[in-house]
PDB file of C-alpha atoms in Angstrom:
ATOM      1  CA  UNK A   1     180.088  54.435  16.449  1.00 59.00           C
ATOM      2  CA  UNK A   2     177.441  56.805  17.849  1.00 70.00           C
ATOM      3  CA  UNK A   3     178.240  58.407  21.202  1.00 82.00           C
ATOM      4  CA  UNK A   4     176.002  57.160  23.999  1.00 91.00           C
ATOM      5  CA  UNK A   5     174.499  59.880  26.203  1.00 96.00           C
ATOM      6  CA  UNK A   6     174.918  60.013  29.947  1.00 97.00           C
ATOM      7  CA  UNK A   7     171.831  59.288  32.025  1.00 97.00           C
ATOM      8  CA  UNK A   8     169.998  62.067  33.840  1.00 96.00           C
ATOM      9  CA  UNK A   9     168.476  59.370  36.023  1.00 95.00           C
ATOM     10  CA  UNK A  10     168.171  55.611  35.530  1.00 96.00           C
ATOM     11  CA  UNK A  11     166.726  54.891  32.120  1.00 96.00           C
ATOM     12  CA  UNK A  12     166.493  58.570  31.093  1.00 96.00           C
ATOM     13  CA  UNK A  13     169.275  59.803  28.762  1.00 97.00           C
ATOM     14  CA  UNK A  14     170.431  63.426  28.780  1.00 98.00           C
ATOM     15  CA  UNK A  15     171.278  64.209  25.180  1.00 97.00           C
ATOM     16  CA  UNK A  16     173.065  67.425  26.147  1.00 98.00           C
ATOM     17  CA  UNK A  17     175.996  65.167  27.022  1.00 98.00           C
ATOM     18  CA  UNK A  18     176.415  64.377  23.295  1.00 98.00           C
ATOM     19  CA  UNK A  19     178.074  67.167  21.315  1.00 97.00           C
ATOM     20  CA  UNK A  20     177.498  65.830  17.825  1.00 97.00           C
ATOM     21  CA  UNK A  21     174.401  64.816  15.849  1.00 96.00           C
ATOM     22  CA  UNK A  22     172.887  61.454  16.754  1.00 94.00           C
ATOM     23  CA  UNK A  23     171.973  60.735  13.130  1.00 92.00           C
ATOM     24  CA  UNK A  24     168.204  60.223  13.360  1.00 87.00           C
ATOM     25  CA  UNK A  25     167.160  63.577  11.872  1.00 92.00           C
ATOM     26  CA  UNK A  26     169.741  63.855   9.088  1.00 93.00           C
ATOM     27  CA  UNK A  27     172.830  62.113   7.793  1.00 91.00           C
ATOM     28  CA  UNK A  28     175.843  63.827   9.423  1.00 93.00           C
ATOM     29  CA  UNK A  29     178.250  65.586   7.085  1.00 95.00           C
ATOM     30  CA  UNK A  30     181.182  63.323   6.231  1.00 92.00           C
ATOM     31  CA  UNK A  31     182.959  65.176   3.432  1.00 94.00           C
ATOM     32  CA  UNK A  32     184.368  68.623   4.363  1.00 94.00           C
ATOM     33  CA  UNK A  33     183.319  69.993   0.973  1.00 93.00           C
ATOM     34  CA  UNK A  34     179.647  69.191   1.747  1.00 96.00           C
ATOM     35  CA  UNK A  35     179.442  72.182   4.096  1.00 97.00           C
ATOM     36  CA  UNK A  36     179.583  74.549   1.122  1.00 95.00           C
ATOM     37  CA  UNK A  37     176.113  73.602  -0.090  1.00 96.00           C
ATOM     38  CA  UNK A  38     174.574  75.000   3.108  1.00 97.00           C
ATOM     39  CA  UNK A  39     176.092  78.475   2.814  1.00 97.00           C
ATOM     40  CA  UNK A  40     174.084  81.634   2.298  1.00 97.00           C
ATOM     41  CA  UNK A  41     174.726  83.885  -0.689  1.00 97.00           C
ATOM     42  CA  UNK A  42     176.281  87.333  -0.387  1.00 96.00           C
ATOM     43  CA  UNK A  43     172.875  88.794  -1.262  1.00 97.00           C
ATOM     44  CA  UNK A  44     171.247  86.989   1.665  1.00 98.00           C
ATOM     45  CA  UNK A  45     173.968  88.123   4.068  1.00 97.00           C
ATOM     46  CA  UNK A  46     173.625  91.718   2.883  1.00 97.00           C
ATOM     47  CA  UNK A  47     169.846  91.527   3.332  1.00 98.00           C
ATOM     48  CA  UNK A  48     170.302  90.329   6.914  1.00 98.00           C
ATOM     49  CA  UNK A  49     172.586  93.204   7.854  1.00 98.00           C
ATOM     50  CA  UNK A  50     170.375  95.740   6.112  1.00 98.00           C
ATOM     51  CA  UNK A  51     167.087  94.676   7.727  1.00 98.00           C
ATOM     52  CA  UNK A  52     168.259  92.872  10.862  1.00 98.00           C
ATOM     53  CA  UNK A  53     166.611  89.647   9.714  1.00 98.00           C
ATOM     54  CA  UNK A  54     166.493  87.157   6.841  1.00 98.00           C
ATOM     55  CA  UNK A  55     163.245  85.406   5.907  1.00 98.00           C
ATOM     56  CA  UNK A  56     162.048  82.228   4.211  1.00 98.00           C
ATOM     57  CA  UNK A  57     165.186  80.089   4.380  1.00 98.00           C
ATOM     58  CA  UNK A  58     164.257  76.396   3.817  1.00 97.00           C
ATOM     59  CA  UNK A  59     165.758  74.230   6.575  1.00 97.00           C
ATOM     60  CA  UNK A  60     163.442  71.222   7.030  1.00 95.00           C
ATOM     61  CA  UNK A  61     161.690  68.889   4.645  1.00 89.00           C
ATOM     62  CA  UNK A  62     158.055  67.906   5.044  1.00 78.00           C
ATOM     63  CA  UNK A  63     159.270  64.490   6.203  1.00 76.00           C
ATOM     64  CA  UNK A  64     161.164  66.079   9.096  1.00 76.00           C
ATOM     65  CA  UNK A  65     159.452  69.164  10.393  1.00 65.00           C
ATOM     66  CA  UNK A  66     156.413  67.623  12.116  1.00 64.00           C
ATOM     67  CA  UNK A  67     158.467  65.624  14.600  1.00 66.00           C
ATOM     68  CA  UNK A  68     159.643  68.158  17.155  1.00 66.00           C
ATOM     69  CA  UNK A  69     156.589  69.751  18.591  1.00 63.00           C
ATOM     70  CA  UNK A  70     155.357  68.847  22.072  1.00 58.00           C
ATOM     71  CA  UNK A  71     151.771  69.799  22.875  1.00 57.00           C
ATOM     72  CA  UNK A  72     150.468  71.424  26.040  1.00 55.00           C
ATOM     73  CA  UNK A  73     149.817  68.013  27.623  1.00 64.00           C
ATOM     74  CA  UNK A  74     153.320  66.737  26.888  1.00 69.00           C
ATOM     75  CA  UNK A  75     154.852  64.356  29.406  1.00 79.00           C
ATOM     76  CA  UNK A  76     158.395  63.008  29.386  1.00 88.00           C
ATOM     77  CA  UNK A  77     160.303  61.254  32.189  1.00 90.00           C
ATOM     78  CA  UNK A  78     163.128  63.771  31.784  1.00 93.00           C
ATOM     79  CA  UNK A  79     161.100  66.977  31.906  1.00 92.00           C
ATOM     80  CA  UNK A  80     163.019  68.052  35.015  1.00 94.00           C
ATOM     81  CA  UNK A  81     165.956  68.690  32.685  1.00 96.00           C
ATOM     82  CA  UNK A  82     164.095  71.425  30.826  1.00 96.00           C
ATOM     83  CA  UNK A  83     165.174  74.959  31.666  1.00 97.00           C
ATOM     84  CA  UNK A  84     161.571  76.177  31.545  1.00 95.00           C
ATOM     85  CA  UNK A  85     158.180  74.684  30.707  1.00 92.00           C
ATOM     86  CA  UNK A  86     155.092  76.877  30.623  1.00 91.00           C
ATOM     87  CA  UNK A  87     151.918  75.120  29.629  1.00 89.00           C
ATOM     88  CA  UNK A  88     150.442  78.611  29.283  1.00 91.00           C
ATOM     89  CA  UNK A  89     152.825  81.469  30.005  1.00 89.00           C
ATOM     90  CA  UNK A  90     150.035  84.053  30.044  1.00 87.00           C
ATOM     91  CA  UNK A  91     147.790  82.257  32.591  1.00 86.00           C
ATOM     92  CA  UNK A  92     144.872  83.499  30.472  1.00 90.00           C
ATOM     93  CA  UNK A  93     142.781  80.654  28.991  1.00 91.00           C
ATOM     94  CA  UNK A  94     141.643  82.980  26.212  1.00 92.00           C
ATOM     95  CA  UNK A  95     145.223  83.756  25.165  1.00 92.00           C
ATOM     96  CA  UNK A  96     147.250  80.563  25.416  1.00 93.00           C
ATOM     97  CA  UNK A  97     150.991  80.503  24.753  1.00 93.00           C
ATOM     98  CA  UNK A  98     152.901  77.309  25.416  1.00 92.00           C
ATOM     99  CA  UNK A  99     156.604  78.152  25.827  1.00 93.00           C
ATOM    100  CA  UNK A 100     159.416  75.766  26.725  1.00 93.00           C
ATOM    101  CA  UNK A 101     163.223  75.787  26.819  1.00 96.00           C
ATOM    102  CA  UNK A 102     165.603  72.836  26.934  1.00 96.00           C
ATOM    103  CA  UNK A 103     163.837  70.189  24.894  1.00 94.00           C
ATOM    104  CA  UNK A 104     167.130  69.369  23.134  1.00 96.00           C
ATOM    105  CA  UNK A 105     168.118  67.418  26.234  1.00 97.00           C
ATOM    106  CA  UNK A 106     165.095  65.109  26.011  1.00 95.00           C
ATOM    107  CA  UNK A 107     164.927  63.630  22.502  1.00 92.00           C
ATOM    108  CA  UNK A 108     167.355  62.639  19.764  1.00 92.00           C
ATOM    109  CA  UNK A 109     165.393  64.502  17.113  1.00 92.00           C
ATOM    110  CA  UNK A 110     165.288  67.845  18.866  1.00 93.00           C
ATOM    111  CA  UNK A 111     168.906  67.404  19.947  1.00 96.00           C
ATOM    112  CA  UNK A 112     169.893  66.980  16.309  1.00 96.00           C
ATOM    113  CA  UNK A 113     167.843  69.985  15.221  1.00 96.00           C
ATOM    114  CA  UNK A 114     170.402  72.130  17.068  1.00 98.00           C
ATOM    115  CA  UNK A 115     173.112  70.659  14.800  1.00 98.00           C
ATOM    116  CA  UNK A 116     171.139  70.900  11.530  1.00 97.00           C
ATOM    117  CA  UNK A 117     173.628  71.966   8.799  1.00 98.00           C
ATOM    118  CA  UNK A 118     171.056  74.198   7.060  1.00 98.00           C
ATOM    119  CA  UNK A 119     170.848  76.173  10.319  1.00 98.00           C
ATOM    120  CA  UNK A 120     174.317  76.184  11.822  1.00 98.00           C
ATOM    121  CA  UNK A 121     176.293  77.079   8.687  1.00 98.00           C
ATOM    122  CA  UNK A 122     174.043  80.063   7.934  1.00 98.00           C
ATOM    123  CA  UNK A 123     174.043  81.167  11.575  1.00 98.00           C
ATOM    124  CA  UNK A 124     177.842  81.089  11.685  1.00 98.00           C
ATOM    125  CA  UNK A 125     177.944  83.360   8.616  1.00 97.00           C
ATOM    126  CA  UNK A 126     175.537  85.901  10.082  1.00 98.00           C
ATOM    127  CA  UNK A 127     176.503  86.017  13.733  1.00 97.00           C
ATOM    128  CA  UNK A 128     179.241  88.663  13.568  1.00 94.00           C
ATOM    129  CA  UNK A 129     179.300  92.027  11.757  1.00 92.00           C
ATOM    130  CA  UNK A 130     182.683  91.258  10.190  1.00 93.00           C
ATOM    131  CA  UNK A 131     180.720  88.705   8.075  1.00 90.00           C
ATOM    132  CA  UNK A 132     183.312  85.985   8.603  1.00 92.00           C
ATOM    133  CA  UNK A 133     182.021  82.583   9.705  1.00 93.00           C
ATOM    134  CA  UNK A 134     182.589  81.943  13.415  1.00 95.00           C
ATOM    135  CA  UNK A 135     182.731  78.915  15.678  1.00 97.00           C
ATOM    136  CA  UNK A 136     179.185  78.576  16.906  1.00 98.00           C
ATOM    137  CA  UNK A 137     177.901  77.458  20.300  1.00 98.00           C
ATOM    138  CA  UNK A 138     174.357  76.584  21.311  1.00 98.00           C
ATOM    139  CA  UNK A 139     172.784  79.040  23.758  1.00 98.00           C
ATOM    140  CA  UNK A 140     169.390  77.382  24.175  1.00 98.00           C
ATOM    141  CA  UNK A 141     166.387  76.083  22.276  1.00 97.00           C
ATOM    142  CA  UNK A 142     162.719  77.073  22.596  1.00 96.00           C
ATOM    143  CA  UNK A 143     159.292  75.834  21.585  1.00 94.00           C
ATOM    144  CA  UNK A 144     156.294  78.119  21.090  1.00 94.00           C
ATOM    145  CA  UNK A 145     152.708  77.053  20.449  1.00 93.00           C
ATOM    146  CA  UNK A 146     149.593  79.086  19.825  1.00 95.00           C
ATOM    147  CA  UNK A 147     146.485  76.896  19.631  1.00 94.00           C
ATOM    148  CA  UNK A 148     143.721  77.624  17.150  1.00 96.00           C
ATOM    149  CA  UNK A 149     141.145  80.277  18.120  1.00 96.00           C
ATOM    150  CA  UNK A 150     142.727  81.373  21.425  1.00 94.00           C
ATOM    151  CA  UNK A 151     146.488  81.528  20.857  1.00 95.00           C
ATOM    152  CA  UNK A 152     148.300  84.305  22.716  1.00 93.00           C
ATOM    153  CA  UNK A 153     150.742  87.010  21.684  1.00 94.00           C
ATOM    154  CA  UNK A 154     154.498  87.377  22.029  1.00 94.00           C
ATOM    155  CA  UNK A 155     155.065  91.053  22.771  1.00 93.00           C
ATOM    156  CA  UNK A 156     157.495  93.147  20.720  1.00 95.00           C
ATOM    157  CA  UNK A 157     161.028  92.817  22.094  1.00 95.00           C
ATOM    158  CA  UNK A 158     164.740  92.453  21.362  1.00 97.00           C
ATOM    159  CA  UNK A 159     166.171  89.069  22.352  1.00 97.00           C
ATOM    160  CA  UNK A 160     169.368  90.476  23.833  1.00 97.00           C
ATOM    161  CA  UNK A 161     167.297  92.454  26.333  1.00 96.00           C
ATOM    162  CA  UNK A 162     166.852  89.081  28.073  1.00 94.00           C
ATOM    163  CA  UNK A 163     170.413  87.880  27.423  1.00 96.00           C
ATOM    164  CA  UNK A 164     172.650  90.591  28.899  1.00 96.00           C
ATOM    165  CA  UNK A 165     173.883  87.906  31.295  1.00 97.00           C
ATOM    166  CA  UNK A 166     176.263  87.055  28.442  1.00 98.00           C
ATOM    167  CA  UNK A 167     178.739  89.313  26.639  1.00 97.00           C
ATOM    168  CA  UNK A 168     179.785  90.551  24.163  1.00 97.00           C
ATOM    169  CA  UNK A 169     176.628  90.622  22.087  1.00 97.00           C
ATOM    170  CA  UNK A 170     177.423  88.080  19.356  1.00 97.00           C
ATOM    171  CA  UNK A 171     174.209  86.088  19.223  1.00 98.00           C
ATOM    172  CA  UNK A 172     171.653  84.998  16.631  1.00 98.00           C
ATOM    173  CA  UNK A 173     168.151  83.536  16.711  1.00 98.00           C
ATOM    174  CA  UNK A 174     166.701  81.036  14.236  1.00 98.00           C
ATOM    175  CA  UNK A 175     162.904  80.701  14.192  1.00 98.00           C
ATOM    176  CA  UNK A 176     161.648  77.550  12.418  1.00 96.00           C
ATOM    177  CA  UNK A 177     158.002  77.282  11.395  1.00 96.00           C
ATOM    178  CA  UNK A 178     156.436  73.912  12.232  1.00 93.00           C
ATOM    179  CA  UNK A 179     153.164  75.126  10.710  1.00 93.00           C
ATOM    180  CA  UNK A 180     152.595  77.586   7.898  1.00 96.00           C
ATOM    181  CA  UNK A 181     152.500  81.074   9.427  1.00 97.00           C
ATOM    182  CA  UNK A 182     149.893  83.606   8.346  1.00 97.00           C
ATOM    183  CA  UNK A 183     148.697  86.958   9.604  1.00 97.00           C
ATOM    184  CA  UNK A 184     145.592  85.189  10.947  1.00 97.00           C
ATOM    185  CA  UNK A 185     147.391  82.528  12.998  1.00 97.00           C
ATOM    186  CA  UNK A 186     150.003  84.766  14.620  1.00 96.00           C
ATOM    187  CA  UNK A 187     153.011  84.791  12.305  1.00 98.00           C
ATOM    188  CA  UNK A 188     156.296  86.299  13.458  1.00 98.00           C
ATOM    189  CA  UNK A 189     156.696  89.997  12.591  1.00 98.00           C
ATOM    190  CA  UNK A 190     159.810  92.179  12.406  1.00 98.00           C
ATOM    191  CA  UNK A 191     160.648  95.902  12.313  1.00 98.00           C
ATOM    192  CA  UNK A 192     163.204  96.706   9.620  1.00 98.00           C
ATOM    193  CA  UNK A 193     166.331  98.454  10.842  1.00 98.00           C
ATOM    194  CA  UNK A 194     165.456  98.048  14.524  1.00 98.00           C
ATOM    195  CA  UNK A 195     168.719  96.165  15.144  1.00 98.00           C
ATOM    196  CA  UNK A 196     170.219  99.664  15.395  1.00 97.00           C
ATOM    197  CA  UNK A 197     167.876 100.710  18.231  1.00 98.00           C
ATOM    198  CA  UNK A 198     169.885 100.979  21.449  1.00 97.00           C
ATOM    199  CA  UNK A 199     170.133 103.068  24.597  1.00 95.00           C
ATOM    200  CA  UNK A 200     172.986 104.432  26.732  1.00 91.00           C
ATOM    201  CA  UNK A 201     175.919 103.603  24.501  1.00 86.00           C
ATOM    202  CA  UNK A 202     174.693 100.393  22.897  1.00 90.00           C
ATOM    203  CA  UNK A 203     172.464  98.772  25.507  1.00 95.00           C
ATOM    204  CA  UNK A 204     169.319  97.003  24.268  1.00 96.00           C
ATOM    205  CA  UNK A 205     165.866  98.424  24.828  1.00 96.00           C
ATOM    206  CA  UNK A 206     164.451  97.592  28.253  1.00 92.00           C
ATOM    207  CA  UNK A 207     161.963  94.725  28.526  1.00 89.00           C
ATOM    208  CA  UNK A 208     158.443  96.100  28.794  1.00 87.00           C
ATOM    209  CA  UNK A 209     156.419  92.878  29.025  1.00 77.00           C
ATOM    210  CA  UNK A 210     157.606  89.789  30.908  1.00 72.00           C
ATOM    211  CA  UNK A 211     154.195  88.110  30.865  1.00 70.00           C
ATOM    212  CA  UNK A 212     153.519  87.867  27.117  1.00 75.00           C
ATOM    213  CA  UNK A 213     150.296  89.829  27.447  1.00 75.00           C
ATOM    214  CA  UNK A 214     150.770  93.441  26.339  1.00 80.00           C
ATOM    215  CA  UNK A 215     151.655  93.382  22.637  1.00 86.00           C
ATOM    216  CA  UNK A 216     152.159  97.121  22.226  1.00 86.00           C
ATOM    217  CA  UNK A 217     153.930  97.984  25.491  1.00 90.00           C
ATOM    218  CA  UNK A 218     157.253  98.579  23.736  1.00 93.00           C
ATOM    219  CA  UNK A 219     155.879 101.755  22.158  1.00 92.00           C
ATOM    220  CA  UNK A 220     155.935 103.462  25.555  1.00 93.00           C
ATOM    221  CA  UNK A 221     159.757 103.554  25.437  1.00 94.00           C
ATOM    222  CA  UNK A 222     160.381 104.356  21.766  1.00 96.00           C
ATOM    223  CA  UNK A 223     161.606 107.678  20.421  1.00 96.00           C
ATOM    224  CA  UNK A 224     159.452 109.585  17.944  1.00 97.00           C
ATOM    225  CA  UNK A 225     161.791 108.523  15.150  1.00 97.00           C
ATOM    226  CA  UNK A 226     161.488 104.863  16.165  1.00 97.00           C
ATOM    227  CA  UNK A 227     157.701 105.129  16.337  1.00 97.00           C
ATOM    228  CA  UNK A 228     157.644 106.524  12.804  1.00 97.00           C
ATOM    229  CA  UNK A 229     159.739 103.563  11.601  1.00 97.00           C
ATOM    230  CA  UNK A 230     157.580 101.024  13.414  1.00 97.00           C
ATOM    231  CA  UNK A 231     156.118  99.272  10.369  1.00 97.00           C
ATOM    232  CA  UNK A 232     155.733  95.517  10.955  1.00 97.00           C
ATOM    233  CA  UNK A 233     156.905  93.083   8.301  1.00 98.00           C
ATOM    234  CA  UNK A 234     155.024  89.782   8.482  1.00 98.00           C
ATOM    235  CA  UNK A 235     157.392  86.858   7.916  1.00 98.00           C
ATOM    236  CA  UNK A 236     154.766  84.536   6.371  1.00 98.00           C
ATOM    237  CA  UNK A 237     157.032  81.525   6.850  1.00 98.00           C
ATOM    238  CA  UNK A 238     156.026  78.297   5.184  1.00 97.00           C
ATOM    239  CA  UNK A 239     156.189  75.049   7.112  1.00 94.00           C
ATOM    240  CA  UNK A 240     159.857  74.034   7.360  1.00 95.00           C
ATOM    241  CA  UNK A 241     161.193  77.530   6.609  1.00 97.00           C
ATOM    242  CA  UNK A 242     163.247  79.603   9.018  1.00 98.00           C
ATOM    243  CA  UNK A 243     163.948  83.230   9.710  1.00 98.00           C
ATOM    244  CA  UNK A 244     167.300  84.352  11.113  1.00 98.00           C
ATOM    245  CA  UNK A 245     167.400  87.513  13.208  1.00 98.00           C
ATOM    246  CA  UNK A 246     169.859  89.813  14.930  1.00 98.00           C
ATOM    247  CA  UNK A 247     169.781  89.923  18.762  1.00 98.00           C
ATOM    248  CA  UNK A 248     168.560  93.544  18.637  1.00 98.00           C
ATOM    249  CA  UNK A 249     165.952  93.062  15.885  1.00 98.00           C
ATOM    250  CA  UNK A 250     162.571  94.056  17.309  1.00 98.00           C
ATOM    251  CA  UNK A 251     160.096  91.252  16.689  1.00 97.00           C
ATOM    252  CA  UNK A 252     156.839  89.889  18.033  1.00 96.00           C
ATOM    253  CA  UNK A 253     153.715  88.015  17.029  1.00 96.00           C
ATOM    254  CA  UNK A 254     150.009  88.605  17.403  1.00 95.00           C
ATOM    255  CA  UNK A 255     147.435  86.125  18.693  1.00 95.00           C
ATOM    256  CA  UNK A 256     146.029  83.172  16.805  1.00 97.00           C
ATOM    257  CA  UNK A 257     142.329  83.467  16.020  1.00 95.00           C
ATOM    258  CA  UNK A 258     142.422  81.113  13.033  1.00 97.00           C
ATOM    259  CA  UNK A 259     141.204  77.522  12.789  1.00 97.00           C
ATOM    260  CA  UNK A 260     144.731  76.067  12.773  1.00 95.00           C
ATOM    261  CA  UNK A 261     147.587  75.981  15.313  1.00 93.00           C
ATOM    262  CA  UNK A 262     150.816  77.964  14.992  1.00 95.00           C
ATOM    263  CA  UNK A 263     153.844  76.120  16.331  1.00 94.00           C
ATOM    264  CA  UNK A 264     157.532  76.945  16.056  1.00 95.00           C
ATOM    265  CA  UNK A 265     160.937  75.735  17.196  1.00 95.00           C
ATOM    266  CA  UNK A 266     163.543  78.388  17.990  1.00 98.00           C
ATOM    267  CA  UNK A 267     167.304  77.918  18.193  1.00 98.00           C
ATOM    268  CA  UNK A 268     169.563  80.500  19.822  1.00 98.00           C
ATOM    269  CA  UNK A 269     173.326  80.567  19.326  1.00 98.00           C
ATOM    270  CA  UNK A 270     176.344  82.687  20.259  1.00 98.00           C
ATOM    271  CA  UNK A 271     179.857  82.888  18.862  1.00 98.00           C
ATOM    272  CA  UNK A 272     182.626  81.035  20.650  1.00 98.00           C
ATOM    273  CA  UNK A 273     184.446  83.447  22.959  1.00 97.00           C
ATOM    274  CA  UNK A 274     181.286  84.775  24.615  1.00 98.00           C
ATOM    275  CA  UNK A 275     181.588  85.190  28.385  1.00 98.00           C
ATOM    276  CA  UNK A 276     179.211  85.029  31.310  1.00 98.00           C
ATOM    277  CA  UNK A 277     178.153  88.410  32.681  1.00 97.00           C
ATOM    278  CA  UNK A 278     176.574  87.046  35.848  1.00 97.00           C
ATOM    279  CA  UNK A 279     177.396  84.933  38.897  1.00 97.00           C
ATOM    280  CA  UNK A 280     173.774  83.774  38.986  1.00 96.00           C
ATOM    281  CA  UNK A 281     172.133  80.964  37.023  1.00 97.00           C
ATOM    282  CA  UNK A 282     172.330  81.490  33.262  1.00 97.00           C
ATOM    283  CA  UNK A 283     169.896  78.650  32.626  1.00 97.00           C
ATOM    284  CA  UNK A 284     168.363  76.346  35.228  1.00 96.00           C
ATOM    285  CA  UNK A 285     171.199  74.438  36.826  1.00 94.00           C
ATOM    286  CA  UNK A 286     173.912  76.302  34.923  1.00 97.00           C
ATOM    287  CA  UNK A 287     176.288  78.782  36.568  1.00 97.00           C
ATOM    288  CA  UNK A 288     179.321  80.144  34.744  1.00 98.00           C
ATOM    289  CA  UNK A 289     181.193  82.664  36.874  1.00 98.00           C
ATOM    290  CA  UNK A 290     181.122  86.242  35.650  1.00 98.00           C
ATOM    291  CA  UNK A 291     183.952  86.878  33.204  1.00 98.00           C
ATOM    292  CA  UNK A 292     184.493  83.210  32.379  1.00 98.00           C
ATOM    293  CA  UNK A 293     184.056  81.787  28.879  1.00 98.00           C
ATOM    294  CA  UNK A 294     180.765  80.113  28.059  1.00 98.00           C
ATOM    295  CA  UNK A 295     181.244  76.400  27.405  1.00 97.00           C
ATOM    296  CA  UNK A 296     180.776  72.977  28.896  1.00 96.00           C
ATOM    297  CA  UNK A 297     177.974  70.468  28.560  1.00 97.00           C
ATOM    298  CA  UNK A 298     175.075  72.860  27.964  1.00 98.00           C
ATOM    299  CA  UNK A 299     176.855  75.175  25.486  1.00 98.00           C
ATOM    300  CA  UNK A 300     178.511  72.886  22.924  1.00 98.00           C
ATOM    301  CA  UNK A 301     180.305  73.836  19.736  1.00 98.00           C
ATOM    302  CA  UNK A 302     177.803  73.000  17.004  1.00 98.00           C
ATOM    303  CA  UNK A 303     179.813  74.283  14.049  1.00 98.00           C
ATOM    304  CA  UNK A 304     183.417  75.199  13.336  1.00 97.00           C
ATOM    305  CA  UNK A 305     184.548  76.650   9.951  1.00 96.00           C
ATOM    306  CA  UNK A 306     187.697  74.536  10.345  1.00 96.00           C
ATOM    307  CA  UNK A 307     185.546  71.480   9.612  1.00 95.00           C
ATOM    308  CA  UNK A 308     185.437  72.612   5.975  1.00 91.00           C
ATOM    309  CA  UNK A 309     189.145  71.885   5.565  1.00 84.00           C
TER     310      UNK A 309
END
């Protein structure tokens, strides 16, 4: 029987208390051998480690992928559970970027997206340089929306620059297109090979734009060699496709001046065994003491290779 979630407050379930798929988005895997059909090929894995990203992986059907997005006027009785909700993170009405974290706690469908086999099996294969599938934990989810005509930018950055409150670096990001992405509507872009760009013995590049306003600010901290290699690759994801990227892969997206919106769901994971590197909040309401293993209600195991046996 399905596990019933705990209530955040009377009448409002908190789906983060359920550490398995609810069954509304997809039929949960029953046969251990079924996991094999979701695995990436060796060629795809090699491409990921060569470039720092892998593009155009189908993960959602057209019957599924429209269901997750929440618009800028979204209201839900459990919105207090969200880690962040920015109706417009730029505060500029001419460059609107809706950005939210924690929606997996609010609805069954978005909760189950975090457990989607097409995502979690591939992520477990790519998350560690030894190329052996790892037990995978959820870090957090995100939603991004750029409305037509005045959608904002997401400045060039490396994800782990924001995540050094966890260690070691064994993370992965999955970006799922909820609309077809084009150069005109602000598709995600990557820089090939930038997952090797570090400072001071392996540290990520410093964050140069916290406000999602200055697209090119990262170039002020790049070496001449890195500037010469800075040649954006536009992902051009179709609706329902995903890109997988390394925590040090430099990526960003330009504004949306097209006639259509550009919306995306993002899932972030880390390998089991990751520890907190901070005594402060890791996400809103979540403190894991520095040096302790990441786990508990907000960081569930979403995939374990042992399930294949």
